[in-house]
Amino acid sequence: MKLKYFNFIFLMSVVLMFASCQDEEYSIPAAGTDLQNDCIKRSLGPNVVGLNIEFAYAMALPRDKGKLVSAQVEASIAGGSGTYLENRSFYTNSSGVDVGITVGNPSSTNGTKTEVTFSKDTCASTLRYYYIIPEEARGKSVSFKFSAKDSNGTTVSYDMGPYTVAKMDMKLDMVLSDNNNMYFSVADMAVMNSATAAANPSKVDLVYLYRSYTTVTFLHALVSPANSEYLPGVTLPAGVNNSTPLWKVYGLRDQQLARLQYGIYVDDLDFTQEDFTGAPNYGINMKAESGAWVQTADGVYRAYIFVNKVDNTKKEMTISVKRYKMK
Amino acid sequence: MKKYLLTISAVLLALWAWVGCTDFPVDEDGLLITTRGECYVSNFELLGSDFQTVRTKAAVIDTTAQTINVEVFYGTDLKNLWPQFSLVTDAKLDPKITGRVDFSDLANPKKWTVISGNRKVEKTYTVYLTVQPKP
């Protein structure tokens, strides 16, 4: 009886050793004999209206089997103005620089389809596709069908997506300046001067000011018009009195706003999950690369304001904003 | 040889049983109750909602008077501060800090009790906050 168990365990051990030690030899994959294609998405982060989604579409067939004739991309929603398929195939040189070789005529876009016709006798090419996200795609999903045709009439295709397009808006590099363009409207995503603020008092959400004191650190500040405590020496236009809840944030360097090396992205979900309960309505001593979550007084919009840079001499602050409509 | 193996095995087994059965007392938080009787705050930090310090200088901790005096920047949002206590080894804090704390009632300073490692000494620290004067 015992011997039977021993034999069983011994056999299992041998099987286990055999399975774990088996050496799988690598073999170079055999090249296909027909036209083939592949595609990758190159751009990262949320798909924001106005920005692009970038792809690299590769197609090839054996040299003796013919040449490439055309490449085409069909988007489920027609791309915005500036959508194009590269007519150059890129390679990376020894210095790490991408060098483009023209292989076809500039792309033509007709509705949802963008096409490049090859002008060079080539059997392998990688073309990049830049899809400018149109307003019509906001909050929807967009997908793509890449296809290539060779001189034999063979066609291959590759489906990409669907990709969700964010609902949020984005605006970059707005300059606020003390005592001049010092008003910011989240609803308009715009900087205003006194005259514009006076004409649209309900739209002014924040006031920018710069104050330098020897005893306290105030410097660059974003303050709600309703908070007179932190608006020293500021006379607001009549009717400008919104109280905008604001959470100061440090270290949230959204890649699309900051355009720095950090792979952090603020997306639609972040706006919906932000809780403004108990939030103050001012933020003083705002530094470069810091930011603030804000919500308009009427609760219609939420925004993330990123401070790209501050200038103590000019008394200026450059901001980039992502904004989400809540209701 | 077999005798030695048996002896070693028996000793190891006894040792394991002894270790396994030794009763290490833990408190209601599942924290180990030790023999340490020291009971004090060694460092104090105060962070704003952006997790940046709001102190103008190091907090003054008086372990005899059991007070912590800290001055914060002008413009600090006192309703949303995150205090951080560094305590002597094995000590714990009561009440626990689980989120932002409202320090805005300056007339009634916040109090926290430090409990020593042996859970026999308790010292209540009062945190006095002052704000940099308005310029």
PDB file of C-alpha atoms in Angstrom, chain A residues 74-271:
ATOM      1  CA  GLU A  74     -12.329  55.205 -42.261  1.00  0.00           C
ATOM      2  CA  ALA A  75     -13.457  56.824 -39.019  1.00  0.00           C
ATOM      3  CA  SER A  76     -16.920  56.232 -37.584  1.00  0.00           C
ATOM      4  CA  ILE A  77     -17.243  60.004 -37.120  1.00  0.00           C
ATOM      5  CA  ALA A  78     -15.617  62.312 -39.669  1.00  0.00           C
ATOM      6  CA  GLY A  79     -12.467  63.895 -38.256  1.00  0.00           C
ATOM      7  CA  GLY A  80     -12.117  67.613 -37.705  1.00  0.00           C
ATOM      8  CA  SER A  81     -10.275  69.966 -40.000  1.00  0.00           C
ATOM      9  CA  GLY A  82      -6.630  68.951 -40.200  1.00  0.00           C
ATOM     10  CA  THR A  83      -7.220  65.200 -40.023  1.00  0.00           C
ATOM     11  CA  TYR A  84      -4.719  63.486 -42.289  1.00  0.00           C
ATOM     12  CA  LEU A  85      -2.883  60.303 -43.114  1.00  0.00           C
ATOM     13  CA  GLU A  86       0.860  60.778 -43.537  1.00  0.00           C
ATOM     14  CA  ASN A  87       2.272  60.289 -46.994  1.00  0.00           C
ATOM     15  CA  ARG A  88       5.680  59.678 -45.508  1.00  0.00           C
ATOM     16  CA  SER A  89       7.019  56.492 -44.017  1.00  0.00           C
ATOM     17  CA  PHE A  90       9.257  57.085 -41.010  1.00  0.00           C
ATOM     18  CA  TYR A  91      12.381  55.406 -39.799  1.00  0.00           C
ATOM     19  CA  THR A  92      14.470  56.328 -36.765  1.00  0.00           C
ATOM     20  CA  ASN A  93      18.053  57.257 -37.555  1.00  0.00           C
ATOM     21  CA  SER A  94      21.105  56.610 -35.390  1.00  0.00           C
ATOM     22  CA  SER A  95      20.519  59.874 -33.503  1.00  0.00           C
ATOM     23  CA  GLY A  96      17.030  58.792 -32.527  1.00  0.00           C
ATOM     24  CA  VAL A  97      15.377  61.242 -34.892  1.00  0.00           C
ATOM     25  CA  ASP A  98      12.378  60.133 -36.932  1.00  0.00           C
ATOM     26  CA  VAL A  99      13.083  60.718 -40.615  1.00  0.00           C
ATOM     27  CA  GLY A 100      10.222  60.729 -43.094  1.00  0.00           C
ATOM     28  CA  ILE A 101      10.491  59.332 -46.623  1.00  0.00           C
ATOM     29  CA  THR A 102       7.746  60.382 -49.012  1.00  0.00           C
ATOM     30  CA  VAL A 103       6.037  57.292 -50.380  1.00  0.00           C
ATOM     31  CA  GLY A 104       2.731  58.647 -51.612  1.00  0.00           C
ATOM     32  CA  ASN A 105       0.664  61.649 -52.524  1.00  0.00           C
ATOM     33  CA  PRO A 106      -0.668  63.845 -49.710  1.00  0.00           C
ATOM     34  CA  SER A 107      -3.782  62.305 -48.245  1.00  0.00           C
ATOM     35  CA  SER A 108      -7.232  63.261 -49.391  1.00  0.00           C
ATOM     36  CA  THR A 109     -10.187  63.220 -47.027  1.00  0.00           C
ATOM     37  CA  ASN A 110     -13.684  62.645 -48.225  1.00  0.00           C
ATOM     38  CA  GLY A 111     -16.210  62.557 -45.386  1.00  0.00           C
ATOM     39  CA  THR A 112     -15.140  59.869 -42.978  1.00  0.00           C
ATOM     40  CA  LYS A 113     -12.503  58.403 -45.323  1.00  0.00           C
ATOM     41  CA  THR A 114      -8.891  59.525 -45.590  1.00  0.00           C
ATOM     42  CA  GLU A 115      -6.731  57.971 -48.283  1.00  0.00           C
ATOM     43  CA  VAL A 116      -3.128  57.990 -49.463  1.00  0.00           C
ATOM     44  CA  THR A 117      -2.182  56.664 -52.880  1.00  0.00           C
ATOM     45  CA  PHE A 118       1.364  55.353 -53.060  1.00  0.00           C
ATOM     46  CA  SER A 119       3.622  57.028 -55.601  1.00  0.00           C
ATOM     47  CA  LYS A 120       6.766  55.054 -54.817  1.00  0.00           C
ATOM     48  CA  ASP A 121       7.340  51.431 -55.677  1.00  0.00           C
ATOM     49  CA  THR A 122       7.278  50.118 -52.143  1.00  0.00           C
ATOM     50  CA  CYS A 123       6.274  46.839 -50.559  1.00  0.00           C
ATOM     51  CA  ALA A 124       6.385  47.937 -46.912  1.00  0.00           C
ATOM     52  CA  SER A 125       5.357  51.135 -45.245  1.00  0.00           C
ATOM     53  CA  THR A 126       4.179  52.584 -41.926  1.00  0.00           C
ATOM     54  CA  LEU A 127       1.965  55.612 -42.192  1.00  0.00           C
ATOM     55  CA  ARG A 128       0.809  57.757 -39.317  1.00  0.00           C
ATOM     56  CA  TYR A 129      -2.754  58.899 -39.007  1.00  0.00           C
ATOM     57  CA  TYR A 130      -3.756  62.029 -37.128  1.00  0.00           C
ATOM     58  CA  TYR A 131      -7.431  62.189 -36.324  1.00  0.00           C
ATOM     59  CA  ILE A 132      -8.516  65.606 -35.078  1.00  0.00           C
ATOM     60  CA  ILE A 133     -11.346  64.951 -32.645  1.00  0.00           C
ATOM     61  CA  PRO A 134     -14.374  66.910 -33.864  1.00  0.00           C
ATOM     62  CA  GLU A 135     -17.040  68.559 -31.745  1.00  0.00           C
ATOM     63  CA  GLU A 136     -19.588  65.986 -33.024  1.00  0.00           C
ATOM     64  CA  ALA A 137     -17.655  63.234 -31.255  1.00  0.00           C
ATOM     65  CA  ARG A 138     -17.860  64.779 -27.774  1.00  0.00           C
ATOM     66  CA  GLY A 139     -18.988  62.159 -25.257  1.00  0.00           C
ATOM     67  CA  LYS A 140     -19.320  59.505 -27.984  1.00  0.00           C
ATOM     68  CA  SER A 141     -17.217  56.573 -29.077  1.00  0.00           C
ATOM     69  CA  VAL A 142     -15.180  56.652 -32.238  1.00  0.00           C
ATOM     70  CA  SER A 143     -13.630  53.701 -34.044  1.00  0.00           C
ATOM     71  CA  PHE A 144     -11.413  53.313 -37.074  1.00  0.00           C
ATOM     72  CA  LYS A 145     -10.987  50.870 -39.906  1.00  0.00           C
ATOM     73  CA  PHE A 146      -7.534  50.938 -41.473  1.00  0.00           C
ATOM     74  CA  SER A 147      -7.125  49.214 -44.807  1.00  0.00           C
ATOM     75  CA  ALA A 148      -4.430  48.729 -47.435  1.00  0.00           C
ATOM     76  CA  LYS A 149      -4.502  47.561 -51.026  1.00  0.00           C
ATOM     77  CA  ASP A 150      -1.698  46.014 -53.072  1.00  0.00           C
ATOM     78  CA  SER A 151      -1.037  45.784 -56.811  1.00  0.00           C
ATOM     79  CA  ASN A 152      -2.693  42.356 -56.948  1.00  0.00           C
ATOM     80  CA  GLY A 153      -5.957  43.835 -55.780  1.00  0.00           C
ATOM     81  CA  THR A 154      -5.674  42.204 -52.379  1.00  0.00           C
ATOM     82  CA  THR A 155      -7.076  44.224 -49.506  1.00  0.00           C
ATOM     83  CA  VAL A 156      -6.403  43.866 -45.790  1.00  0.00           C
ATOM     84  CA  SER A 157      -7.945  45.780 -42.939  1.00  0.00           C
ATOM     85  CA  TYR A 158      -7.422  46.408 -39.258  1.00  0.00           C
ATOM     86  CA  ASP A 159     -10.026  47.686 -36.801  1.00  0.00           C
ATOM     87  CA  MET A 160      -9.068  50.030 -33.978  1.00  0.00           C
ATOM     88  CA  GLY A 161     -11.251  51.250 -31.164  1.00  0.00           C
ATOM     89  CA  PRO A 162     -13.834  52.098 -30.064  1.00  0.00           C
ATOM     90  CA  TYR A 163     -12.316  55.014 -28.170  1.00  0.00           C
ATOM     91  CA  THR A 164     -14.417  57.172 -25.888  1.00  0.00           C
ATOM     92  CA  VAL A 165     -14.134  60.888 -26.489  1.00  0.00           C
ATOM     93  CA  ALA A 166     -14.147  62.910 -23.279  1.00  0.00           C
ATOM     94  CA  LYS A 167     -16.943  65.336 -22.525  1.00  0.00           C
ATOM     95  CA  MET A 168     -14.598  67.891 -21.035  1.00  0.00           C
ATOM     96  CA  ASP A 169     -13.198  70.993 -22.718  1.00  0.00           C
ATOM     97  CA  MET A 170      -9.657  72.191 -22.606  1.00  0.00           C
ATOM     98  CA  LYS A 171      -7.988  75.534 -23.125  1.00  0.00           C
ATOM     99  CA  LEU A 172      -4.301  76.234 -22.860  1.00  0.00           C
ATOM    100  CA  ASP A 173      -2.067  79.112 -21.859  1.00  0.00           C
ATOM    101  CA  MET A 174      -4.358  81.910 -20.762  1.00  0.00           C
ATOM    102  CA  VAL A 175      -2.492  84.779 -19.166  1.00  0.00           C
ATOM    103  CA  LEU A 176      -3.941  86.472 -16.105  1.00  0.00           C
ATOM    104  CA  SER A 177      -2.360  89.748 -15.111  1.00  0.00           C
ATOM    105  CA  ASP A 178      -2.718  91.739 -11.948  1.00  0.00           C
ATOM    106  CA  ASN A 179      -4.831  94.870 -12.305  1.00  0.00           C
ATOM    107  CA  ASN A 180      -5.551  94.183 -15.979  1.00  0.00           C
ATOM    108  CA  ASN A 181      -6.856  90.862 -17.308  1.00  0.00           C
ATOM    109  CA  MET A 182      -7.492  89.698 -13.777  1.00  0.00           C
ATOM    110  CA  TYR A 183     -10.908  88.039 -14.053  1.00  0.00           C
ATOM    111  CA  PHE A 184     -11.445  84.433 -15.046  1.00  0.00           C
ATOM    112  CA  SER A 185     -14.669  82.852 -16.200  1.00  0.00           C
ATOM    113  CA  VAL A 186     -15.002  79.073 -16.116  1.00  0.00           C
ATOM    114  CA  ALA A 187     -18.196  79.206 -18.186  1.00  0.00           C
ATOM    115  CA  ASP A 188     -16.456  81.145 -20.961  1.00  0.00           C
ATOM    116  CA  MET A 189     -13.033  79.569 -20.366  1.00  0.00           C
ATOM    117  CA  ALA A 190     -11.681  83.061 -20.771  1.00  0.00           C
ATOM    118  CA  VAL A 191      -9.709  85.781 -19.099  1.00  0.00           C
ATOM    119  CA  MET A 192     -11.497  89.121 -18.790  1.00  0.00           C
ATOM    120  CA  ASN A 193     -10.582  92.700 -18.059  1.00  0.00           C
ATOM    121  CA  SER A 194     -12.664  95.040 -15.909  1.00  0.00           C
ATOM    122  CA  ALA A 195     -14.875  96.205 -18.770  1.00  0.00           C
ATOM    123  CA  THR A 196     -15.746  92.668 -19.870  1.00  0.00           C
ATOM    124  CA  ALA A 197     -16.265  91.594 -16.272  1.00  0.00           C
ATOM    125  CA  ALA A 198     -18.590  94.526 -15.684  1.00  0.00           C
ATOM    126  CA  ALA A 199     -20.618  93.477 -18.705  1.00  0.00           C
ATOM    127  CA  ASN A 200     -20.776  89.818 -17.540  1.00  0.00           C
ATOM    128  CA  PRO A 201     -20.647  89.964 -13.741  1.00  0.00           C
ATOM    129  CA  SER A 202     -22.308  86.578 -13.203  1.00  0.00           C
ATOM    130  CA  LYS A 203     -19.659  84.860 -15.307  1.00  0.00           C
ATOM    131  CA  VAL A 204     -16.704  85.974 -13.201  1.00  0.00           C
ATOM    132  CA  ASP A 205     -15.675  83.022 -11.063  1.00  0.00           C
ATOM    133  CA  LEU A 206     -12.220  83.977  -9.900  1.00  0.00           C
ATOM    134  CA  VAL A 207     -10.083  87.063  -9.516  1.00  0.00           C
ATOM    135  CA  TYR A 208      -6.336  86.923  -9.980  1.00  0.00           C
ATOM    136  CA  LEU A 209      -4.109  89.173  -7.939  1.00  0.00           C
ATOM    137  CA  TYR A 210      -0.466  89.434  -7.049  1.00  0.00           C
ATOM    138  CA  ARG A 211       0.609  90.966  -3.758  1.00  0.00           C
ATOM    139  CA  SER A 212       4.080  91.008  -2.311  1.00  0.00           C
ATOM    140  CA  TYR A 213       4.365  91.625   1.426  1.00  0.00           C
ATOM    141  CA  THR A 214       7.407  91.423   3.646  1.00  0.00           C
ATOM    142  CA  THR A 215       5.592  89.812   6.557  1.00  0.00           C
ATOM    143  CA  VAL A 216       3.438  87.201   4.841  1.00  0.00           C
ATOM    144  CA  THR A 217       3.576  85.088   1.671  1.00  0.00           C
ATOM    145  CA  PHE A 218       0.674  86.083  -0.550  1.00  0.00           C
ATOM    146  CA  LEU A 219       2.111  86.389  -4.072  1.00  0.00           C
ATOM    147  CA  HIS A 220      -0.109  84.866  -6.798  1.00  0.00           C
ATOM    148  CA  ALA A 221      -3.697  84.249  -5.767  1.00  0.00           C
ATOM    149  CA  LEU A 222      -6.994  83.092  -7.230  1.00  0.00           C
ATOM    150  CA  VAL A 223      -9.822  84.388  -5.095  1.00  0.00           C
ATOM    151  CA  SER A 224     -13.596  84.292  -5.405  1.00  0.00           C
ATOM    152  CA  PRO A 225     -15.106  87.746  -5.895  1.00  0.00           C
ATOM    153  CA  ALA A 226     -17.228  87.124  -2.779  1.00  0.00           C
ATOM    154  CA  ASN A 227     -14.174  86.857  -0.552  1.00  0.00           C
ATOM    155  CA  SER A 228     -13.095  90.438   0.127  1.00  0.00           C
ATOM    156  CA  GLU A 229     -10.678  89.332   2.873  1.00  0.00           C
ATOM    157  CA  TYR A 230      -8.191  88.128   0.287  1.00  0.00           C
ATOM    158  CA  LEU A 231      -8.795  90.823  -2.304  1.00  0.00           C
ATOM    159  CA  PRO A 232      -6.849  93.687  -0.754  1.00  0.00           C
ATOM    160  CA  GLY A 233      -6.867  96.829  -2.852  1.00  0.00           C
ATOM    161  CA  VAL A 234      -9.222  95.305  -5.449  1.00  0.00           C
ATOM    162  CA  THR A 235     -12.335  97.174  -6.458  1.00  0.00           C
ATOM    163  CA  LEU A 236     -14.665  94.796  -8.231  1.00  0.00           C
ATOM    164  CA  PRO A 237     -17.081  95.862 -10.962  1.00  0.00           C
ATOM    165  CA  ALA A 238     -20.680  96.050  -9.815  1.00  0.00           C
ATOM    166  CA  GLY A 239     -22.409  92.691  -9.573  1.00  0.00           C
ATOM    167  CA  VAL A 240     -19.230  90.608  -9.540  1.00  0.00           C
ATOM    168  CA  ASN A 241     -19.828  88.549  -6.401  1.00  0.00           C
ATOM    169  CA  ASN A 242     -19.648  84.816  -7.097  1.00  0.00           C
ATOM    170  CA  SER A 243     -18.353  82.485  -4.425  1.00  0.00           C
ATOM    171  CA  THR A 244     -16.417  79.704  -6.143  1.00  0.00           C
ATOM    172  CA  PRO A 245     -15.337  76.704  -4.062  1.00  0.00           C
ATOM    173  CA  LEU A 246     -11.718  75.853  -4.746  1.00  0.00           C
ATOM    174  CA  TRP A 247      -9.351  73.114  -3.628  1.00  0.00           C
ATOM    175  CA  LYS A 248      -5.685  73.871  -4.028  1.00  0.00           C
ATOM    176  CA  VAL A 249      -3.720  70.964  -5.423  1.00  0.00           C
ATOM    177  CA  TYR A 250      -0.013  70.393  -5.639  1.00  0.00           C
ATOM    178  CA  GLY A 251       1.716  67.901  -7.913  1.00  0.00           C
ATOM    179  CA  LEU A 252      -1.191  67.192 -10.284  1.00  0.00           C
ATOM    180  CA  ARG A 253       0.673  68.016 -13.473  1.00  0.00           C
ATOM    181  CA  ASP A 254      -1.778  66.893 -16.094  1.00  0.00           C
ATOM    182  CA  GLN A 255       0.202  66.007 -19.199  1.00  0.00           C
ATOM    183  CA  GLN A 256      -2.187  67.687 -21.614  1.00  0.00           C
ATOM    184  CA  LEU A 257      -2.225  70.919 -19.607  1.00  0.00           C
ATOM    185  CA  ALA A 258       1.365  70.997 -18.395  1.00  0.00           C
ATOM    186  CA  ARG A 259       2.957  69.351 -21.431  1.00  0.00           C
ATOM    187  CA  LEU A 260       5.676  68.089 -19.119  1.00  0.00           C
ATOM    188  CA  GLN A 261       7.139  64.632 -18.668  1.00  0.00           C
ATOM    189  CA  TYR A 262       4.560  63.457 -16.126  1.00  0.00           C
ATOM    190  CA  GLY A 263       2.092  60.823 -17.313  1.00  0.00           C
ATOM    191  CA  ILE A 264      -0.860  62.097 -15.279  1.00  0.00           C
ATOM    192  CA  TYR A 265      -4.204  62.841 -16.907  1.00  0.00           C
ATOM    193  CA  VAL A 266      -7.316  64.520 -15.567  1.00  0.00           C
ATOM    194  CA  ASP A 267     -10.334  62.799 -17.104  1.00  0.00           C
ATOM    195  CA  ASP A 268     -14.130  63.192 -16.971  1.00  0.00           C
ATOM    196  CA  LEU A 269     -14.380  60.830 -14.020  1.00  0.00           C
ATOM    197  CA  ASP A 270     -12.139  63.026 -11.861  1.00  0.00           C
ATOM    198  CA  PHE A 271     -14.528  65.943 -12.155  1.00  0.00           C
TER     199      PHE A 271
END
